[in-house]
Short mmCIF file of C-alpha atoms in Angstrom, two decimals:
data_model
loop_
_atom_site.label_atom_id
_atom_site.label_comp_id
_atom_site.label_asym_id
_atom_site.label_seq_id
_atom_site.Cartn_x
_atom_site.Cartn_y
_atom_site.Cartn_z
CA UNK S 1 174.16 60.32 156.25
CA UNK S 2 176.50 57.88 158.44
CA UNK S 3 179.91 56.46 157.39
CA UNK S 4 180.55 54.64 154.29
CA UNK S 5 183.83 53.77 155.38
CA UNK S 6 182.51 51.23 158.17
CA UNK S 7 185.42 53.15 160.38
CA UNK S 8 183.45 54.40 163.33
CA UNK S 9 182.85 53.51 166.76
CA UNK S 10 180.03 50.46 166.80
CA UNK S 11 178.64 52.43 169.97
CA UNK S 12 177.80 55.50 168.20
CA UNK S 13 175.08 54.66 165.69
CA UNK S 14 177.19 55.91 162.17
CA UNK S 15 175.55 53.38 160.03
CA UNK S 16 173.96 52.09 158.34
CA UNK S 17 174.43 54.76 155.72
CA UNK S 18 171.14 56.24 154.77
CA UNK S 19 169.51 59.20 152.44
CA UNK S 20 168.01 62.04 154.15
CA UNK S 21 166.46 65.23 152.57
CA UNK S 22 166.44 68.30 154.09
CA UNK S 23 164.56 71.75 153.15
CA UNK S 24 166.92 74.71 152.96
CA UNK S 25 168.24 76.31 155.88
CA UNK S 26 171.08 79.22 157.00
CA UNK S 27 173.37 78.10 159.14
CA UNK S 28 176.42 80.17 160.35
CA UNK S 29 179.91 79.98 158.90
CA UNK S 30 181.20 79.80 162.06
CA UNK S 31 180.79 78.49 165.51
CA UNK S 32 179.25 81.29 168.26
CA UNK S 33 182.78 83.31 169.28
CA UNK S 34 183.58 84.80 172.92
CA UNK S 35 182.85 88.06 171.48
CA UNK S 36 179.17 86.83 170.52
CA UNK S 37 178.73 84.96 173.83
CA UNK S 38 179.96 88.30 175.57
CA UNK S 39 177.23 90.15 173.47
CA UNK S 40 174.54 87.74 174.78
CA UNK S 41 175.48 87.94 178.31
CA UNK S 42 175.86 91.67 178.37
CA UNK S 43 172.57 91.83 177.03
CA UNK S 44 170.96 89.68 179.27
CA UNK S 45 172.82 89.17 182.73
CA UNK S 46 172.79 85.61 181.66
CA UNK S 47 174.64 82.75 184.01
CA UNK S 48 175.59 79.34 182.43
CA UNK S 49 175.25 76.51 184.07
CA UNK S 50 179.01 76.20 184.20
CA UNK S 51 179.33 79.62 186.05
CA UNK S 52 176.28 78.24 188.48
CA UNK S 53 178.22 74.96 189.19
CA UNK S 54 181.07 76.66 189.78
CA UNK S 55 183.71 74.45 188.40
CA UNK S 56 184.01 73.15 184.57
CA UNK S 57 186.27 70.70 182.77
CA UNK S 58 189.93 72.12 181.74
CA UNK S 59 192.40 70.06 179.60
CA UNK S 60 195.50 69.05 181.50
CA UNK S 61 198.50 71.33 179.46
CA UNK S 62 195.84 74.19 179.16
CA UNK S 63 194.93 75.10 182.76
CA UNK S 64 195.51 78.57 183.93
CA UNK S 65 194.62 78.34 187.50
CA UNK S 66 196.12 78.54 191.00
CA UNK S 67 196.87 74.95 192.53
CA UNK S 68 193.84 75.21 195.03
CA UNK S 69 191.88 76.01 192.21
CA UNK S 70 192.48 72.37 190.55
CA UNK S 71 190.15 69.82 192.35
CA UNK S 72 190.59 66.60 190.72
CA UNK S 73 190.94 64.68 187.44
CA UNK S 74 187.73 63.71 185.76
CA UNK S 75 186.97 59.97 186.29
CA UNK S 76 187.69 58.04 183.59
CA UNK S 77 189.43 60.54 181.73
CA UNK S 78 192.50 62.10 183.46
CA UNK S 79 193.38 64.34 181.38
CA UNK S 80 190.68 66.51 182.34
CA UNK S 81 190.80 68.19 185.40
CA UNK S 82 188.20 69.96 187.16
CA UNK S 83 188.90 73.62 187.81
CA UNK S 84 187.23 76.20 189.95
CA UNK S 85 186.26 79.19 188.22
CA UNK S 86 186.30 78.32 184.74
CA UNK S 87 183.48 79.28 182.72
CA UNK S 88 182.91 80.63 179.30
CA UNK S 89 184.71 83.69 180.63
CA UNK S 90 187.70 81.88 181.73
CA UNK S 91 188.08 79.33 179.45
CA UNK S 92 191.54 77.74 180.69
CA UNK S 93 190.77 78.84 184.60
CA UNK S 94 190.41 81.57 186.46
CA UNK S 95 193.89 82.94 185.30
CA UNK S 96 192.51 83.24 181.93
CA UNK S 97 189.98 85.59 180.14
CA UNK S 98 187.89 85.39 176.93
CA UNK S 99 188.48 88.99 176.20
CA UNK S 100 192.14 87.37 175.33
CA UNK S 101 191.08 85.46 172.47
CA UNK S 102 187.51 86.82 171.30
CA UNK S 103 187.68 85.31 167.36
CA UNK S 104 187.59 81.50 169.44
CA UNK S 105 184.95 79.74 169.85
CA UNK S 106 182.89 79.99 172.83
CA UNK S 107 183.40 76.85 175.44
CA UNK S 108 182.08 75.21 178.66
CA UNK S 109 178.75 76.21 177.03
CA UNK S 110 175.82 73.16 177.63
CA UNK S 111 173.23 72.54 175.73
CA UNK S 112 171.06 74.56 177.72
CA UNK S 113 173.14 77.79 177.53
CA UNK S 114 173.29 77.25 173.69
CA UNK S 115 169.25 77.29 173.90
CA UNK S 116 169.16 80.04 175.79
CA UNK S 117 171.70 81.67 173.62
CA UNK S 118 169.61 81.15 170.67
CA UNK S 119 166.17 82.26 172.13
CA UNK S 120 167.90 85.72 172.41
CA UNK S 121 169.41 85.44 169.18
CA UNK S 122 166.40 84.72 167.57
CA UNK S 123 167.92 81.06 166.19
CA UNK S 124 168.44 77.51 166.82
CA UNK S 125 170.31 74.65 167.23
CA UNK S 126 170.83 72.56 163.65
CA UNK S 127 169.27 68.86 163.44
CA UNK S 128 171.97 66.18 163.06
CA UNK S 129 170.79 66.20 159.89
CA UNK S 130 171.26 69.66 158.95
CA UNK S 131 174.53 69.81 160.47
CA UNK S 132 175.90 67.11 158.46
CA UNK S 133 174.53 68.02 155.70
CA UNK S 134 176.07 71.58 155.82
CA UNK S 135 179.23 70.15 157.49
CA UNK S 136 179.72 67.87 153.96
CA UNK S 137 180.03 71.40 151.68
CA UNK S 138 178.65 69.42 148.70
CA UNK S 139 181.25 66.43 148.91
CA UNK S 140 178.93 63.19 148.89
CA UNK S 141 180.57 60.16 150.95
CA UNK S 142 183.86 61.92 151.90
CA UNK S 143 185.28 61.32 154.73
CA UNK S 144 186.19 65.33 155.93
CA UNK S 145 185.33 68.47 154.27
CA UNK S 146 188.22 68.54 152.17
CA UNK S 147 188.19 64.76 150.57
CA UNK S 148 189.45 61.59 151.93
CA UNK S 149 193.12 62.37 153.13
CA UNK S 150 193.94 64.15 156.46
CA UNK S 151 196.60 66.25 154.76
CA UNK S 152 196.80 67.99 151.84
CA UNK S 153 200.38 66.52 149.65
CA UNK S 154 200.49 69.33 146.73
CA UNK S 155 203.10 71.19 146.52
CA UNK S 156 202.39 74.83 148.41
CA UNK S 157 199.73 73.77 150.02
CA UNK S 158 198.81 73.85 154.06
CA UNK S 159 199.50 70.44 155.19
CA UNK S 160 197.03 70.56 157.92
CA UNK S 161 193.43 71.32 157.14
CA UNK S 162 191.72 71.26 160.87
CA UNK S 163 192.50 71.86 164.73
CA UNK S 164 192.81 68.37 165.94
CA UNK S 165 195.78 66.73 168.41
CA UNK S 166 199.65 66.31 166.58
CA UNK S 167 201.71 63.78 168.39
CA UNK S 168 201.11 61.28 171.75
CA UNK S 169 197.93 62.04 173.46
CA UNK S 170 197.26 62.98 175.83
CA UNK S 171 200.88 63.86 177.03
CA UNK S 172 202.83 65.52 173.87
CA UNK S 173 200.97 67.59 171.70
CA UNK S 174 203.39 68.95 168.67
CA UNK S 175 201.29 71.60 167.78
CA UNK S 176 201.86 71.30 164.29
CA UNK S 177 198.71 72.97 163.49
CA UNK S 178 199.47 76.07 165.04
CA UNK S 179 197.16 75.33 168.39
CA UNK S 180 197.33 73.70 171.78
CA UNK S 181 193.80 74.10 172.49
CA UNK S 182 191.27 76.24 170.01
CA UNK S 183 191.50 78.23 167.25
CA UNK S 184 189.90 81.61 165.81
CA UNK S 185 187.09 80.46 164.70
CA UNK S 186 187.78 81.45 161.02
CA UNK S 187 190.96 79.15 161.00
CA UNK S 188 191.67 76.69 158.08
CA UNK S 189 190.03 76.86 154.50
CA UNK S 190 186.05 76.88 154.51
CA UNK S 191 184.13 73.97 153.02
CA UNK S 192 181.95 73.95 149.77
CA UNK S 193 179.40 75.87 151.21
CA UNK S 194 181.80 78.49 153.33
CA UNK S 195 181.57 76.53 156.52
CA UNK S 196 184.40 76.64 158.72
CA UNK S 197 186.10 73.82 160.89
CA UNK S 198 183.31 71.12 160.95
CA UNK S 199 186.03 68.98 161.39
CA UNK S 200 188.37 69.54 165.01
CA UNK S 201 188.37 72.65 167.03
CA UNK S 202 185.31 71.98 169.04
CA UNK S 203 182.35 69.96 169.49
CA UNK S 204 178.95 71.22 168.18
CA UNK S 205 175.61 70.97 169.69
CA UNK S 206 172.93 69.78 167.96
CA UNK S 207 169.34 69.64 168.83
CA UNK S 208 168.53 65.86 168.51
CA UNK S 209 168.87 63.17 171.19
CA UNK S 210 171.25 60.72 170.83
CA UNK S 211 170.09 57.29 170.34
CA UNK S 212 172.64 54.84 168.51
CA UNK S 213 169.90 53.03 167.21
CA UNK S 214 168.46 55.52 165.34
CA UNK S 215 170.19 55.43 161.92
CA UNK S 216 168.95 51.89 161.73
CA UNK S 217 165.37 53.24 162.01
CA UNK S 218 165.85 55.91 159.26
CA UNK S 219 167.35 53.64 156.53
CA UNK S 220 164.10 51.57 157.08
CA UNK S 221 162.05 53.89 156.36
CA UNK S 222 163.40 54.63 153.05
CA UNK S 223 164.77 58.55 151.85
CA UNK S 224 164.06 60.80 155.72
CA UNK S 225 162.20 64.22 155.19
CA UNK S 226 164.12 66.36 157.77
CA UNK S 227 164.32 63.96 160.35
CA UNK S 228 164.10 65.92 164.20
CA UNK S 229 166.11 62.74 165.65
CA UNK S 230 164.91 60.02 168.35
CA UNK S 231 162.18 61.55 171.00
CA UNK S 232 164.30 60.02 173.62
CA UNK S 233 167.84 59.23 174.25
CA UNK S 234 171.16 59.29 176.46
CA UNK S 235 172.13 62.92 176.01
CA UNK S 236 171.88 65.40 173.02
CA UNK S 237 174.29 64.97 170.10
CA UNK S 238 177.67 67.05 169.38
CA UNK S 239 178.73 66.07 165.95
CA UNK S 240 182.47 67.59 164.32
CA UNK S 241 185.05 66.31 167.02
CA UNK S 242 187.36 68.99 168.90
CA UNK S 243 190.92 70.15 169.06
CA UNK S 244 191.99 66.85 171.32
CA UNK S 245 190.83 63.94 168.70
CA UNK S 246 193.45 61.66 167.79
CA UNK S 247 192.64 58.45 165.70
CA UNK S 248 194.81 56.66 168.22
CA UNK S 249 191.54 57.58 170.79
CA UNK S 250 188.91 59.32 169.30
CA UNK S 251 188.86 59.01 165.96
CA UNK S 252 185.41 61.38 165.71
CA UNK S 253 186.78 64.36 163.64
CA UNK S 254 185.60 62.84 160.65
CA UNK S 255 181.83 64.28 158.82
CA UNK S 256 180.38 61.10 159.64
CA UNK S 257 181.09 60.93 163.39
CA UNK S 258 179.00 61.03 166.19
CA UNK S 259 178.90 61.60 170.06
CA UNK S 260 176.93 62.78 172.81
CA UNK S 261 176.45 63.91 176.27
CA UNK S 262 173.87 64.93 178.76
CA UNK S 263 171.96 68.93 178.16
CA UNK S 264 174.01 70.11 181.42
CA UNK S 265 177.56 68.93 180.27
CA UNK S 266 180.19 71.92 179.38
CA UNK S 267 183.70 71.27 179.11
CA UNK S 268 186.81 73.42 177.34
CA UNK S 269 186.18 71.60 174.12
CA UNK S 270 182.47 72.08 173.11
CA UNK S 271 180.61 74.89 171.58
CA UNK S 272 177.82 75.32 168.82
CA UNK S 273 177.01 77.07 165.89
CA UNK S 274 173.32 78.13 165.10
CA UNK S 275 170.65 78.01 162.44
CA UNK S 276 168.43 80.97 161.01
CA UNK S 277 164.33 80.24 162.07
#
């Protein structure tokens, strides 16, 4: 695990790099879609936290919303702006509806709704470990499921291999890849082991805290038998970056890359896949 390239944020913890073993696990080839999330809530009655707040976190060019709808800008990053009525449902505002665009990913999903998602389900949240382990496909050190390059050069080929931001963020977004904001969750060629889009699209829950520390920790220790992650820590870890990175910003699309944020945080970028008990 961590980044052999010595590319990554010194905040986040990526190195140093360090061997971790992990039993053997089933994890999903996708992230959870609308149409799962639907299948959950119809089930259940269930409320996210997002849908309890009231308001969630809508990119800027995305928002489908009436203008009283649109509180504010998110401090500190503008181009989020705080919209009444979006949920999971209405994942671009109350103008918009998941039923629209059921093969995406599920967003403005915490941590907690992704727990409570899996309780039904009968699953759970990967490790860090786990994730990154099954985010890799079988490529050792790489630096994206694919290889090393961002873009594929052979002749024929798709030049773009993820869902991440094409052009001057946060203003101009080409779309080269086909998307403004997500994309079916069964977009772009799988990795090694079938897994699709662990790299862009949308942030993934994991079940660890996030403690930048930690890596340091493990790589003492020698080879880590499926490590759980820190006990404490400053929010729980997402891990596979999201339709808006941009190395000129957020350079966090890459296998290696790490963030966080606190259990009750949803926003239209961040979702989770889930792991067989």
């Amino acid at each position: 695990m961590g980044d052999p390239f010595n590319e990554g944020y010194d905040g986040d913890g990526e190195s140093p790099v360090h061997e971790v073993s992990v039993s053997a696990f089933r994890i999903g080839a996708t992230t959870v879609t609308n149409q799962e999330f639907a299948e959950f809530v119809d089930a259940t009655g269930y409320r996210t936290e997002s849908e309890t707040y009231g308001t969630s976190a809508v990119f800027h060019l995305a928002v489908k919303a009436n203008t009283h709808d649109i509180l504010n800008r998110v401090n500190n990053v503008p181009w989020w702006l705080n919209i009444r009525g979006a949920d999971w449902a209405h994942p671009a505002g109350p103008l918009s509806n998941w039923a629209d665009i059921p093969d995406h990913p599920v967003t403005h999903v915490s941590h907690n709704d992704a727990l409570a998602y899996c309780q039904w389900a009968g699953r759970r949240l990967p490790t860090e470990a786990e994730w990154e382990y099954a985010a890799r496909g079988g490529l050792s050190g790489q630096r994206y499921p694919w290889g090393n390059e961002l873009h594929n050069d052979a002749p024929g080929e798709t030049a773009h291999n993820c869902n991440i931001w094409q052009g001057e963020f946060p203003s101009r977004n080409t779309i080269d890849d086909g998307y403004l904001t997500t994309a079916p969750a069964t977009s772009f060629r799988p990795n090694g082991y079938g897994l699709y889009q662990t790299s862009g699209n949308v942030w993934e829950w994991c079940s660890d805290w996030f403690l930048p520390k930690y890596y340091k920790t493990c790589h003492a220790q020698g080879t880590v038998e499926d490590p759980q992650g820190p006990t404490i820590g400053r929010g729980r870890v997402m891990r596979g970056g999201s339709y808006l990175c941009h190395d000129s910003y957020c350079n966090r699309y890459r296998l290696a890359a790490r963030s966080s944020n606190t259990p009750d945080s949803a926003s239209g970028n961040l979702g989770f896949r889930t792991v067989a008990l």
